[in-house]
Short mmCIF file of C-alpha atoms and ligand atoms in Angstrom, two decimals:
data_model
loop_
_atom_site.label_atom_id
_atom_site.label_comp_id
_atom_site.label_asym_id
_atom_site.label_seq_id
_atom_site.Cartn_x
_atom_site.Cartn_y
_atom_site.Cartn_z
CA MET G 1 -169.74 7.96 -30.79
CA LEU G 2 -166.62 5.00 -30.91
CA LYS G 3 -168.93 2.51 -32.05
CA GLU G 4 -170.19 4.59 -35.12
CA ASN G 5 -166.78 5.74 -36.21
CA LEU G 6 -165.56 2.11 -36.04
CA ASN G 7 -168.63 1.20 -38.46
CA GLN G 8 -167.75 4.01 -40.81
CA VAL G 9 -164.38 2.90 -41.20
CA CYS G 10 -165.33 -0.94 -41.82
CA GLU G 11 -168.11 0.41 -44.22
CA ASN G 12 -165.34 2.10 -45.81
CA ILE G 13 -163.11 -0.72 -46.06
CA LYS G 14 -165.46 -2.71 -47.43
CA LYS G 15 -166.40 -0.52 -50.34
CA ALA G 16 -162.05 0.12 -51.04
CA CYS G 17 -162.00 -3.59 -51.49
CA GLU G 18 -164.91 -4.16 -53.44
CA ARG G 19 -163.83 -1.30 -55.77
CA THR G 20 -160.48 -3.19 -56.16
CA GLY G 21 -161.83 -7.31 -56.56
CA ARG G 22 -161.07 -7.66 -53.36
CA LYS G 23 -162.18 -9.43 -50.28
CA THR G 24 -163.02 -7.70 -47.12
CA GLU G 25 -161.42 -10.48 -45.20
CA GLU G 26 -158.06 -10.08 -46.60
CA VAL G 27 -157.72 -6.78 -44.69
CA THR G 28 -157.16 -6.34 -41.05
CA LEU G 29 -158.37 -3.24 -39.08
CA ILE G 30 -155.98 -2.30 -36.20
CA ALA G 31 -157.27 0.04 -33.98
CA VAL G 32 -154.49 2.33 -32.97
CA SER G 33 -155.70 3.03 -29.28
CA LYS G 34 -151.82 4.53 -28.18
CA THR G 35 -152.56 7.48 -25.90
CA LYS G 36 -156.35 6.52 -25.04
CA PRO G 37 -157.95 5.35 -21.92
CA ILE G 38 -158.54 1.13 -21.07
CA SER G 39 -162.26 2.80 -21.07
CA MET G 40 -162.36 3.60 -24.71
CA LEU G 41 -160.49 -0.05 -25.52
CA GLU G 42 -163.25 -1.96 -23.87
CA GLU G 43 -165.73 0.15 -26.10
CA ALA G 44 -163.94 -0.77 -29.21
CA TYR G 45 -163.56 -4.30 -28.02
CA MET G 46 -167.64 -4.76 -27.15
CA ALA G 47 -168.01 -3.30 -30.88
CA GLY G 48 -165.84 -6.03 -32.28
CA SER G 49 -162.17 -5.41 -32.33
CA ARG G 50 -159.90 -7.38 -31.55
CA ASP G 51 -156.63 -6.14 -33.04
CA PHE G 52 -154.95 -2.89 -31.18
CA GLY G 53 -152.02 -1.36 -32.15
CA GLU G 54 -149.71 0.52 -29.45
CA ASN G 55 -146.83 2.52 -29.73
CA LYS G 56 -145.22 2.23 -26.42
CA VAL G 57 -143.92 -0.60 -24.83
CA GLN G 58 -145.02 0.54 -21.42
CA GLU G 59 -148.83 1.23 -22.58
CA ILE G 60 -148.95 -2.40 -24.19
CA MET G 61 -147.77 -3.64 -20.94
CA ASP G 62 -150.36 -1.34 -18.47
CA LYS G 63 -153.13 -2.54 -20.77
CA TYR G 64 -152.58 -6.06 -22.22
CA LEU G 65 -153.63 -7.72 -19.09
CA GLN G 66 -156.79 -4.94 -18.85
CA LEU G 67 -158.53 -6.54 -21.97
CA PRO G 68 -159.66 -10.12 -22.80
CA PRO G 69 -157.04 -12.72 -23.75
CA ASP G 70 -158.02 -12.84 -27.13
CA THR G 71 -157.03 -9.40 -27.81
CA ARG G 72 -154.50 -9.10 -30.26
CA TRP G 73 -151.67 -6.52 -29.19
CA HIS G 74 -149.30 -5.12 -32.06
CA MET G 75 -146.54 -3.02 -31.93
CA ILE G 76 -146.45 -0.69 -34.49
CA GLY G 77 -143.79 2.22 -32.54
CA HIS G 78 -140.21 2.29 -32.78
CA LEU G 79 -138.77 -0.22 -30.56
CA GLN G 80 -135.72 -0.04 -28.42
CA ARG G 81 -133.58 -3.22 -28.17
CA ASN G 82 -133.38 -3.34 -24.41
CA LYS G 83 -137.50 -2.88 -23.80
CA VAL G 84 -138.04 -5.99 -26.22
CA LYS G 85 -138.05 -8.18 -23.55
CA TYR G 86 -141.13 -6.90 -21.81
CA ILE G 87 -143.61 -7.76 -24.50
CA ILE G 88 -142.01 -10.46 -26.60
CA ASP G 89 -144.85 -12.83 -24.87
CA LYS G 90 -147.62 -10.69 -25.36
CA VAL G 91 -147.66 -9.08 -28.91
CA THR G 92 -149.13 -10.91 -31.78
CA LEU G 93 -146.85 -9.22 -34.30
CA ILE G 94 -144.09 -6.55 -34.22
CA HIS G 95 -144.75 -4.00 -37.32
CA SER G 96 -141.21 -1.79 -36.77
CA VAL G 97 -138.10 -4.33 -36.67
CA ASP G 98 -135.90 -2.22 -39.07
CA SER G 99 -132.34 -3.26 -38.23
CA LEU G 100 -130.72 -6.76 -37.72
CA ARG G 101 -129.75 -6.15 -34.21
CA LEU G 102 -132.73 -5.12 -32.64
CA ALA G 103 -134.03 -8.69 -34.99
CA GLU G 104 -131.59 -10.55 -32.94
CA GLU G 105 -132.68 -9.53 -29.88
CA ILE G 106 -136.12 -10.11 -30.48
CA SER G 107 -134.97 -13.92 -31.54
CA ARG G 108 -132.62 -14.14 -28.27
CA GLN G 109 -135.78 -12.95 -26.35
CA ALA G 110 -138.01 -15.31 -28.01
CA GLU G 111 -135.89 -18.23 -27.56
CA LYS G 112 -135.60 -17.32 -24.02
CA LYS G 113 -139.37 -17.33 -23.64
CA GLN G 114 -140.23 -20.19 -25.73
CA VAL G 115 -142.27 -18.23 -27.98
CA HIS G 116 -142.73 -17.47 -31.82
CA ALA G 117 -142.44 -13.88 -33.04
CA ASP G 118 -143.76 -13.03 -36.15
CA ILE G 119 -142.41 -9.27 -37.21
CA LEU G 120 -142.42 -7.04 -40.33
CA VAL G 121 -139.92 -5.22 -41.89
CA GLU G 122 -140.65 -1.34 -41.48
CA VAL G 123 -139.59 0.56 -44.82
CA ASN G 124 -139.25 3.95 -44.70
CA ILE G 125 -140.40 4.45 -48.63
CA ALA G 126 -140.53 7.79 -48.87
CA LYS G 127 -136.53 8.37 -47.45
CA GLU G 128 -138.75 11.18 -44.70
CA GLU G 129 -135.41 12.17 -42.42
CA SER G 130 -137.90 12.35 -39.38
CA LYS G 131 -138.70 8.30 -39.61
CA PHE G 132 -137.36 4.97 -39.07
CA GLY G 133 -137.32 2.51 -41.45
CA THR G 134 -134.62 1.04 -43.57
CA SER G 135 -134.67 1.57 -47.00
CA ARG G 136 -135.97 0.03 -50.06
CA GLU G 137 -132.54 -1.13 -51.38
CA GLU G 138 -131.33 -2.40 -47.57
CA SER G 139 -134.72 -4.49 -46.75
CA ILE G 140 -134.13 -7.30 -48.97
CA GLN G 141 -130.65 -7.63 -47.39
CA LEU G 142 -132.30 -7.66 -44.12
CA VAL G 143 -135.13 -9.55 -44.56
CA LYS G 144 -132.25 -12.35 -45.83
CA ASN G 145 -130.45 -11.81 -42.41
CA ILE G 146 -133.50 -12.21 -39.97
CA SER G 147 -134.40 -15.36 -42.03
CA LYS G 148 -131.49 -17.03 -40.83
CA LEU G 149 -132.43 -16.65 -37.45
CA PRO G 150 -133.98 -18.84 -34.92
CA ASN G 151 -137.74 -17.97 -33.64
CA ILE G 152 -138.79 -15.34 -35.90
CA SER G 153 -140.32 -14.91 -38.94
CA VAL G 154 -140.77 -12.21 -41.47
CA LYS G 155 -144.03 -11.97 -42.40
CA GLY G 156 -144.37 -8.78 -44.56
CA LEU G 157 -143.60 -5.22 -45.34
CA MET G 158 -144.97 -1.84 -42.91
CA THR G 159 -144.86 1.43 -43.61
CA ILE G 160 -145.65 4.85 -42.54
CA ALA G 161 -146.50 6.77 -45.61
CA PRO G 162 -145.96 10.95 -45.67
CA PHE G 163 -148.22 13.15 -43.97
CA VAL G 164 -150.23 14.41 -46.51
CA THR G 165 -153.67 16.38 -47.08
CA ASN G 166 -154.57 14.61 -50.08
CA PRO G 167 -154.00 10.36 -49.86
CA GLU G 168 -153.76 10.20 -53.80
CA ASP G 169 -150.26 11.62 -53.16
CA ASN G 170 -149.43 8.36 -51.77
CA ARG G 171 -150.68 6.00 -53.75
CA LYS G 172 -147.65 5.58 -55.81
CA TYR G 173 -145.51 4.86 -52.25
CA PHE G 174 -148.37 2.27 -51.15
CA ARG G 175 -147.52 0.88 -54.75
CA GLN G 176 -143.99 0.85 -54.48
CA ILE G 177 -144.41 -1.28 -50.89
CA ARG G 178 -146.39 -3.49 -52.82
CA GLU G 179 -144.09 -4.41 -55.30
CA LEU G 180 -141.16 -4.35 -52.87
CA SER G 181 -143.03 -7.01 -51.41
CA VAL G 182 -143.26 -9.17 -54.74
CA ASP G 183 -139.60 -8.76 -55.68
CA ILE G 184 -139.00 -10.33 -52.02
CA ALA G 185 -141.55 -12.83 -52.25
CA LYS G 186 -139.30 -14.04 -55.55
CA GLU G 187 -136.27 -14.57 -53.80
CA ASN G 188 -138.22 -17.24 -52.23
CA ILE G 189 -136.50 -17.16 -48.81
CA ASP G 190 -136.68 -19.87 -46.15
CA ASN G 191 -138.61 -18.91 -43.13
CA VAL G 192 -140.39 -15.71 -45.23
CA THR G 193 -143.54 -14.91 -46.66
CA MET G 194 -144.65 -11.38 -47.86
CA SER G 195 -148.31 -12.03 -46.98
CA ILE G 196 -148.81 -8.72 -45.06
CA LEU G 197 -148.67 -5.48 -45.78
CA SER G 198 -149.04 -3.09 -42.96
CA MET G 199 -149.72 0.21 -44.53
CA GLY G 200 -152.33 3.16 -44.75
CA MET G 201 -153.75 4.96 -41.60
CA THR G 202 -156.79 7.29 -40.77
CA GLY G 203 -155.72 10.08 -43.63
CA ASP G 204 -155.06 7.59 -46.24
CA TYR G 205 -156.26 3.82 -45.36
CA MET G 206 -158.42 3.30 -48.46
CA VAL G 207 -156.20 4.14 -50.92
CA ALA G 208 -153.85 1.90 -49.35
CA ILE G 209 -156.39 -0.89 -49.61
CA GLU G 210 -156.85 -0.26 -53.01
CA GLU G 211 -152.91 -0.83 -53.25
CA GLY G 212 -153.23 -4.08 -51.36
CA ALA G 213 -152.82 -3.15 -47.87
CA THR G 214 -153.81 -6.56 -46.19
CA MET G 215 -153.35 -4.51 -42.32
CA VAL G 216 -154.45 -0.78 -41.79
CA ARG G 217 -153.95 0.87 -38.70
CA VAL G 218 -156.17 3.69 -37.49
CA GLY G 219 -156.17 5.70 -34.53
CA THR G 220 -157.92 8.74 -35.28
CA GLY G 221 -160.83 7.81 -37.47
CA ILE G 222 -161.71 5.27 -34.49
CA PHE G 223 -160.87 7.14 -31.73
CA GLY G 224 -160.52 10.49 -32.21
CA GLU G 225 -157.88 13.59 -31.60
CA ARG G 226 -155.02 12.44 -29.75
CA ASN G 227 -154.09 15.44 -27.63
CA THR G 228 -150.70 14.27 -26.83
CA GLN G 229 -147.68 15.29 -28.62
CA GLY G 230 -144.76 13.12 -30.03
CA ASP G 231 -146.07 10.05 -31.17
C1 LIG M 301 -150.31 6.68 -34.32
C2 LIG M 301 -150.29 5.65 -35.69
C3 LIG M 301 -151.41 5.39 -36.70
C4 LIG M 301 -152.34 5.98 -36.43
O1 LIG M 301 -152.31 6.66 -37.01
P1 LIG M 301 -154.04 8.03 -37.54
O2 LIG M 301 -153.65 8.96 -38.25
O3 LIG M 301 -154.57 8.32 -35.79
O4 LIG M 301 -154.70 7.00 -38.07
C5 LIG M 301 -150.81 4.41 -37.49
N1 LIG M 301 -149.12 3.55 -37.36
C6 LIG M 301 -148.69 4.36 -36.83
C7 LIG M 301 -147.40 3.31 -36.70
C8 LIG M 301 -148.46 5.39 -35.60
O5 LIG M 301 -147.84 5.57 -35.02
#
């Protein structure tokens, strides 16, 4: 079941890449395993998944020792500053940085643990009240400010598009994020690349890929519905 879901998602990614002349290797599938038991993560790992997305610090701490060490953990949820220290040496990429104060804490903890933190700046592209993320206008200044901090590098942008029933409705937002990343790349800021665009979830990842996503975050499409609220 899970394996078939995963194969289907991979097949869809391949097709979306083909439609737009992109290489499949350009797109990383992040299996969003939040709320799911370790047995399901193991099943996904056995089927080939190496990148897992979680949105709670506690869940990363519980799960990361239980999967093989070549597993890559992605922090995709809102991160509180006082919890950075618990995951800084466990995660491959923090997708959800939306303030300088959070970036400063990540930098400080990375220095302390002598690691280097790769991060994405989260942009609230549709200006939804309910969502975290910096505005499009503020994002360039935020990237510039973060670029001056030690032990942290901005690798690109992340967005959570609105919940829609027709994924085409989000195409414009994906396009705007991509344009924003091109604008930021043109600034040639030291220690900053715009090589990653983390956008697209179960409902809209194919459209996101057509618009340039390099990381898609798929939960329900792989693991099935979640029965817990608040995520
Ligand atoms: C839960 C979550 C996802 C995955 O959502 P699905 O619709 O289940 O694919 C992706 N990104 C973030 C930030 C999430 O919190």
